[in-house]
Coordinates of C-alpha atoms (C1' of nucleotides) and ligand atoms in Angstrom, one line a residue:
Chain A
M14 CA 0.2 -0.3 -0.2
P15 CA 2.0 2.8 -1.5
E16 CA -1.0 5.3 -0.7
P17 CA 0.6 6.4 2.9
L18 CA 4.3 7.0 1.7
S19 CA 2.1 9.7 -1.3
L20 CA 0.6 11.3 1.2
I21 CA 3.0 12.5 3.4
D22 CA 5.2 13.2 0.3
Q23 CA 2.2 15.8 -0.8
A24 CA 2.1 16.9 2.8
E25 CA 5.4 18.3 2.6
R26 CA 5.0 19.4 -0.6
Q27 CA 2.4 21.5 0.1
C28 CA 3.4 22.6 3.2
L29 CA 7.1 24.0 1.4
A30 CA 4.3 25.1 -0.7
R31 CA 3.0 27.6 1.7
G32 CA 6.4 28.4 4.0
V33 CA 5.0 26.7 7.1
R34 CA 7.9 24.0 8.3
F35 CA 6.8 20.3 8.4
T36 CA 9.0 19.0 11.2
P37 CA 9.5 16.0 12.1
I38 CA 6.9 15.1 15.0
R39 CA 4.3 17.0 12.7
R40 CA 5.2 14.4 10.0
R41 CA 5.6 11.8 12.1
V42 CA 2.3 12.5 14.2
L43 CA 0.7 12.9 10.4
E44 CA 2.4 9.1 9.4
M45 CA 1.2 7.5 12.7
I46 CA -2.7 9.0 11.5
A47 CA -2.3 8.1 8.5
T48 CA -0.9 4.6 8.1
S49 CA -3.6 3.7 11.2
H50 CA -7.1 1.9 9.5
G51 CA -9.6 4.8 11.2
A52 CA -9.0 7.3 13.2
L53 CA -6.4 7.0 16.5
K54 CA -7.4 9.3 19.7
A55 CA -5.2 12.3 20.6
Y56 CA -3.9 10.0 23.9
D57 CA -3.2 7.2 21.5
L58 CA -0.9 9.4 19.4
L59 CA 1.1 10.2 22.4
D60 CA 1.6 6.1 23.7
Q61 CA 3.0 5.4 19.8
L62 CA 4.7 8.9 19.8
A63 CA 6.6 8.2 23.3
K64 CA 7.8 5.0 22.5
E65 CA 10.2 6.6 19.8
H66 CA 10.5 10.1 21.5
G67 CA 10.7 10.1 25.5
A68 CA 10.0 13.8 25.3
A69 CA 6.8 13.2 23.8
R70 CA 4.2 14.7 26.5
P71 CA 0.1 15.9 25.6
P72 CA 1.3 18.9 24.8
T73 CA 3.3 17.4 22.4
I74 CA 1.1 15.7 20.6
Y75 CA -2.0 18.4 20.4
R76 CA 0.3 21.0 19.1
A77 CA 1.3 18.7 16.4
L78 CA -2.7 18.0 15.3
D79 CA -2.9 22.2 16.1
F80 CA -0.8 22.2 12.8
L81 CA -2.2 19.3 11.0
L82 CA -5.8 20.4 11.5
E83 CA -5.0 24.3 10.7
Q84 CA -3.4 23.3 7.5
G85 CA -5.9 20.8 6.1
L86 CA -4.3 17.5 6.7
V87 CA -5.9 16.6 9.3
H88 CA -10.1 16.1 10.3
R89 CA -11.5 15.8 13.6
I90 CA -14.1 13.6 14.5
E91 CA -16.3 16.2 17.0
S92 CA -18.5 12.3 17.8
L93 CA -15.7 10.7 18.7
N94 CA -12.9 13.1 19.7
A95 CA -10.5 11.3 17.5
Y96 CA -8.8 11.9 14.5
L97 CA -8.4 11.0 10.5
A98 CA -5.7 12.0 7.4
C99 CA -7.3 13.8 4.6
H100 CA -6.6 12.6 1.7
C101 CA -7.0 15.4 -0.8
P102 CA -6.1 17.9 1.3
E103 CA -4.8 20.1 -1.7
H104 CA -8.2 21.7 -1.7
Q105 CA -10.2 22.9 0.2
H106 CA -13.4 21.3 1.2
G107 CA -16.7 20.9 2.9
F108 CA -16.8 17.2 4.1
Q109 CA -19.0 14.7 5.5
L110 CA -17.5 11.8 7.6
L111 CA -18.9 8.3 7.5
I112 CA -18.2 6.6 10.2
C113 CA -19.5 2.5 10.8
R114 CA -20.7 1.6 14.3
G115 CA -19.4 -2.7 13.2
C116 CA -15.5 -2.1 12.5
G117 CA -14.1 1.9 13.2
R118 CA -13.8 3.2 10.1
V119 CA -15.2 6.1 8.9
E120 CA -14.8 7.6 5.3
E121 CA -14.8 10.9 3.9
M122 CA -17.3 12.4 1.2
H123 CA -17.7 15.2 -0.9
D124 CA -21.1 15.7 -1.3
D125 CA -20.6 19.0 -2.6
D126 CA -23.9 20.3 -3.7
L127 CA -24.6 18.9 -0.2
G128 CA -23.1 20.9 1.4
T129 CA -25.1 23.8 -0.6
R130 CA -27.8 23.0 0.3
L131 CA -27.5 23.3 3.9
V132 CA -25.3 26.6 3.7
A133 CA -28.7 28.2 2.2
S134 CA -31.1 26.2 4.4
A135 CA -29.5 28.0 7.1
D136 CA -29.0 31.6 5.2
R137 CA -33.4 30.9 5.4
H138 CA -33.2 31.1 8.9
G139 CA -30.4 34.3 9.5
F140 CA -27.4 31.9 9.6
S141 CA -24.6 32.9 7.9
I142 CA -22.5 29.4 7.6
E143 CA -18.4 28.9 7.7
R144 CA -17.8 25.9 9.2
Q145 CA -20.0 22.2 8.6
T146 CA -19.4 19.4 11.4
I147 CA -21.6 17.1 8.9
E148 CA -20.6 13.6 11.1
L149 CA -22.8 10.2 9.6
E150 CA -22.8 6.9 11.5
G151 CA -23.8 3.4 10.4
R152 CA -22.6 0.6 9.2
C153 CA -20.5 0.4 6.6
Q154 CA -21.2 -2.4 3.6
D155 CA -18.9 -4.7 4.8
C156 CA -20.7 -4.5 8.3
T157 CA -24.0 -4.4 7.1
S158 CA -23.6 -8.2 5.8
Q159 CA -22.0 -10.0 7.8
A160 CA -24.8 -8.7 10.6
A161 CA -27.2 -10.1 7.6
A162 CA -25.2 -13.4 7.3
M163 CA -25.4 -13.9 11.5
A164 CA -29.2 -13.5 11.4
E165 CA -29.4 -15.9 8.8
N166 CA -27.3 -18.9 10.9
A167 CA -29.1 -17.5 13.9
Q168 CA -32.4 -19.6 12.4
Chain B
M8 CA -42.6 33.1 28.4
P9 CA -44.4 30.7 29.0
E10 CA -42.3 27.9 26.5
P11 CA -39.6 26.4 29.1
L12 CA -42.9 25.9 31.9
S13 CA -45.1 24.1 28.7
L14 CA -41.9 22.2 27.9
I15 CA -41.1 20.9 31.3
D16 CA -45.6 19.6 31.1
Q17 CA -44.9 18.4 27.7
A18 CA -41.7 16.7 28.8
E19 CA -44.1 15.1 31.9
R20 CA -46.9 14.1 29.7
Q21 CA -44.4 11.9 27.5
C22 CA -42.6 10.2 30.4
L23 CA -45.5 9.4 31.7
A24 CA -46.7 7.9 28.5
R25 CA -44.2 5.8 27.6
G26 CA -43.8 4.7 31.7
V27 CA -40.4 6.2 31.9
R28 CA -40.1 8.5 35.3
F29 CA -39.7 11.8 34.9
T30 CA -37.9 13.0 38.4
P31 CA -37.2 15.9 40.2
I32 CA -33.9 15.9 39.2
R33 CA -34.4 15.3 35.7
R34 CA -36.9 17.3 36.1
R35 CA -34.8 19.8 37.3
V36 CA -32.0 19.7 35.1
L37 CA -33.8 20.0 32.0
E38 CA -35.7 23.3 33.3
M39 CA -32.2 24.2 33.6
I40 CA -31.3 23.0 29.9
A41 CA -34.5 25.0 28.8
T42 CA -34.1 28.3 30.3
S43 CA -30.9 29.2 29.5
H44 CA -30.8 30.9 26.0
G45 CA -28.0 29.2 24.4
A46 CA -26.5 25.8 25.2
L47 CA -25.2 24.8 28.4
K48 CA -22.4 22.5 29.4
A49 CA -22.3 19.2 31.9
Y50 CA -20.5 21.3 34.4
D51 CA -22.5 24.6 34.6
L52 CA -25.2 22.5 35.1
L53 CA -23.5 20.9 38.1
D54 CA -22.6 23.8 39.1
Q55 CA -26.3 25.6 39.2
L56 CA -27.8 21.9 40.5
A57 CA -25.5 22.1 43.4
K58 CA -26.5 24.6 44.9
E59 CA -30.2 23.6 45.7
H60 CA -28.4 20.3 46.0
G61 CA -25.5 19.7 47.9
A62 CA -25.4 15.9 47.4
A63 CA -25.1 16.6 43.0
R64 CA -21.5 15.2 41.7
P65 CA -21.0 14.7 38.4
P66 CA -22.9 11.1 37.6
T67 CA -25.9 13.1 39.1
I68 CA -25.6 15.3 36.2
Y69 CA -24.9 12.7 33.6
R70 CA -27.1 10.1 34.2
A71 CA -30.1 12.6 34.1
L72 CA -28.4 14.0 30.9
D73 CA -27.8 9.9 29.6
F74 CA -31.9 9.9 30.5
L75 CA -32.9 13.2 29.0
L76 CA -30.8 12.5 25.6
E77 CA -32.1 8.6 25.7
Q78 CA -35.7 9.8 25.8
G79 CA -35.1 13.4 23.3
L80 CA -35.7 16.1 25.9
V81 CA -32.4 17.0 25.3
H82 CA -29.6 17.1 22.2
R83 CA -25.6 17.0 22.6
I84 CA -23.6 19.2 20.6
E85 CA -20.8 17.2 19.9
S86 CA -18.5 20.5 18.9
L87 CA -19.4 22.4 21.6
N88 CA -19.9 19.6 24.7
A89 CA -23.4 21.0 25.4
Y90 CA -26.4 20.5 25.6
L91 CA -29.9 21.9 24.5
A92 CA -33.2 21.7 25.3
C93 CA -35.4 20.3 22.4
H94 CA -38.4 22.6 21.4
C95 CA -40.5 19.4 20.0
P96 CA -39.6 15.8 21.5
E97 CA -42.3 15.3 20.4
H98 CA -42.0 13.6 17.3
Q99 CA -38.4 11.6 16.0
H100 CA -36.7 13.9 14.4
G101 CA -32.8 14.5 12.4
F102 CA -32.3 17.9 13.0
Q103 CA -29.3 20.6 12.5
L104 CA -28.4 22.8 14.2
L105 CA -26.9 26.0 13.7
I106 CA -24.5 28.1 16.4
C107 CA -23.3 31.0 16.2
R108 CA -19.8 31.9 17.2
G109 CA -21.1 35.8 18.3
C110 CA -23.3 35.5 20.9
G111 CA -23.3 31.9 21.7
R112 CA -27.0 31.7 19.8
V113 CA -27.6 27.6 18.9
E114 CA -30.6 27.0 16.7
E115 CA -32.3 23.7 16.1
M116 CA -33.1 23.4 12.4
H117 CA -35.6 20.6 10.8
D118 CA -35.4 19.9 7.1
D119 CA -36.5 16.5 6.0
D120 CA -35.6 17.2 2.9
L121 CA -31.4 17.2 3.3
G122 CA -31.4 14.5 6.0
T123 CA -33.2 12.4 3.4
R124 CA -30.7 13.6 0.6
L125 CA -27.7 13.0 3.4
V126 CA -28.9 9.4 4.1
A127 CA -29.3 9.0 0.3
S128 CA -25.4 9.7 -0.3
A129 CA -24.3 8.3 2.2
D130 CA -26.5 5.0 1.4
R131 CA -24.2 5.6 -2.7
H132 CA -20.5 5.0 -0.2
G133 CA -22.3 1.5 0.7
F134 CA -23.2 2.8 4.4
S135 CA -26.5 2.4 6.2
I136 CA -27.2 5.9 8.9
E137 CA -28.8 5.3 11.7
R138 CA -27.7 8.3 13.1
Q139 CA -26.7 11.6 12.1
T140 CA -24.9 15.2 13.7
I141 CA -24.7 17.5 11.6
E142 CA -23.9 21.5 13.3
L143 CA -24.0 24.8 11.2
E144 CA -21.5 27.4 13.2
G145 CA -21.4 30.6 12.1
R146 CA -23.1 34.3 12.5
C147 CA -26.8 35.0 13.4
Q148 CA -28.3 37.6 11.7
D149 CA -28.2 40.0 14.5
C150 CA -24.4 39.6 15.1
T151 CA -23.8 39.8 11.0
S152 CA -25.0 43.2 11.2
Q153 CA -23.9 44.3 14.0
A154 CA -20.2 42.9 12.3
A155 CA -21.0 45.0 9.6
A156 CA -22.7 48.7 11.4
M157 CA -19.0 47.9 13.9
A158 CA -17.2 47.6 10.5
E159 CA -19.2 51.4 9.3
N160 CA -18.5 52.7 11.7
A161 CA -14.8 52.5 11.7
Q162 CA -14.6 53.8 8.8
Chain C
dA29 C1' -47.9 -6.5 54.3
dA30 C1' -44.2 -8.2 53.1
dA31 C1' -41.3 -10.0 50.6
dT32 C1' -38.3 -9.5 46.1
dA33 C1' -37.0 -7.3 41.6
dA34 C1' -35.6 -3.2 39.2
dT35 C1' -34.6 2.2 39.2
dA36 C1' -32.6 6.0 40.6
dT37 C1' -29.2 8.3 43.3
dG38 C1' -25.4 9.0 46.6
dA39 C1' -20.2 8.3 47.1
dT40 C1' -15.8 8.0 45.8
dA41 C1' -12.0 7.6 43.2
dT42 C1' -10.0 7.5 38.1
dA43 C1' -10.5 7.4 33.6
dA44 C1' -9.9 10.8 29.5
dC45 C1' -9.5 15.0 27.3
dA46 C1' -6.9 19.2 26.5
dT47 C1' -4.9 24.0 27.3
dA48 C1' -2.2 27.3 30.5
dA49 C1' 2.2 29.3 31.1
dC50 C1' 7.2 29.3 31.2
dA51 C1' 11.9 28.0 30.1
dA52 C1' 14.7 26.4 26.4
dT53 C1' 16.0 25.2 21.9
dA54 C1' 16.8 25.8 17.1
dA55 C1' 15.4 28.4 12.5
dT56 C1' 15.6 32.4 9.9
dG57 C1' 16.5 37.5 8.8
dA58 C1' 19.3 41.9 9.1
Chain D
dT1 C1' 27.0 37.5 14.6
dC2 C1' 22.8 39.2 16.7
dA3 C1' 18.0 39.8 17.4
dT4 C1' 14.1 38.0 16.5
dT5 C1' 10.6 34.2 15.7
dA6 C1' 8.5 29.9 15.5
dT7 C1' 9.2 25.3 17.5
dT8 C1' 9.6 22.4 21.4
dG9 C1' 10.7 20.7 26.9
dT10 C1' 8.8 20.5 31.2
dT11 C1' 5.3 21.1 34.7
dA12 C1' 1.3 21.7 36.2
dT13 C1' -3.6 22.0 36.1
dG14 C1' -8.4 23.0 33.7
dT15 C1' -12.0 19.8 31.8
dT16 C1' -15.3 16.3 31.0
dA17 C1' -16.7 11.5 31.5
dT18 C1' -17.3 6.7 33.6
dA19 C1' -16.5 3.3 36.8
dT20 C1' -17.9 1.4 41.0
dC21 C1' -19.7 0.1 44.7
dA22 C1' -22.8 0.8 49.0
dT23 C1' -28.1 3.3 49.9
dA24 C1' -32.3 4.2 49.5
dT25 C1' -36.9 4.6 46.6
dT26 C1' -40.0 2.8 43.6
dA27 C1' -42.6 -0.5 41.2
dT28 C1' -44.3 -5.8 41.4
dT29 C1' -45.6 -10.3 43.6
dT30 C1' -46.4 -13.4 47.0
Ligands
ZN25 ZN1 -10.5 15.8 3.5
ZN26 ZN1 -18.0 -1.8 9.7
ZN27 ZN1 -35.2 18.2 18.9
ZN28 ZN1 -25.2 35.4 17.2

DNA sequence: AAATAATATGATATAACATAACAATAATGA
DNA sequence: TCATTATTGTTATGTTATATCATATTATTT
């Protein structure tokens, strides 16, 4: 799976272009989030990082996360207090997160039409929207079919 | 403003109908959330409650909140770790929250079409959605016009 | 009514998540 | 080089939420 590597390279290029510093700690934290299959929590990241870097403390992780969030390289999942690498940070985007209850997988969805509608709908209520948090919890295809198979066997 | 009172009466009737107990603590916590203008945090509720009820501790509040959330009488705002009274708990609903950065006001919106579209969109990604968290942060009408007036005066 | 079971609350402790504040170090620019 | 800025180290603390077991209240059964 070459994707995590290219994601880091992309992040590096992006930071260079913006004149911000992609330091070893920031790089390493992004790598950890990117190579994990689901979302990661701050203190899990801390535990991992501390193994390689004894000086790591909560501020170490939260500063790295703040940086990565600001640069759009990582998204925060509010309903899980967890963090997910963005796989298309190069364009600004509104996004929706699909969270599986079964396996913990989190997928990033981009339905721009949806975002537009939300903004329009809020506008009718007098609100001008600057940030959207959209998190949809349910079951992914695998977990849905697995549940169906279990039900069948139980008969 | 007679609304908070009727909201409590409505909650009482609903609990009676469902055979669940609307105890004094639960009632009081709902009252506090309902009469507050914006959203309230758990530990603010705790401070308030402790003034009238010395035995109140974190579990006291979190148990009451869990109950009220289960009954749909209160909504949790994930992006603020705060709680908001529902003004139409009688019908099951998906909802969207509009959060003002200026004044902290939170409004509940019900765009059912939006909810339907979200579900359809997620379905195309193989996800079946059971819960939606939609929180839109921006500025309410008052705060937007206030900001505009300030800018005008600054010239 | 008394016994039993189910719910709810009290009480203590601790887990999980996040930031404040200041010192030390490293990178950058004049 | 020297000053400036950005980053990291370090300690402490603030904030949000849950686990656990004891006690009390309410509902149900006998
Ligand atoms: Zn993204
Ligand atoms: Zn799944
Ligand atoms: Zn509601
Ligand atoms: Zn406002």
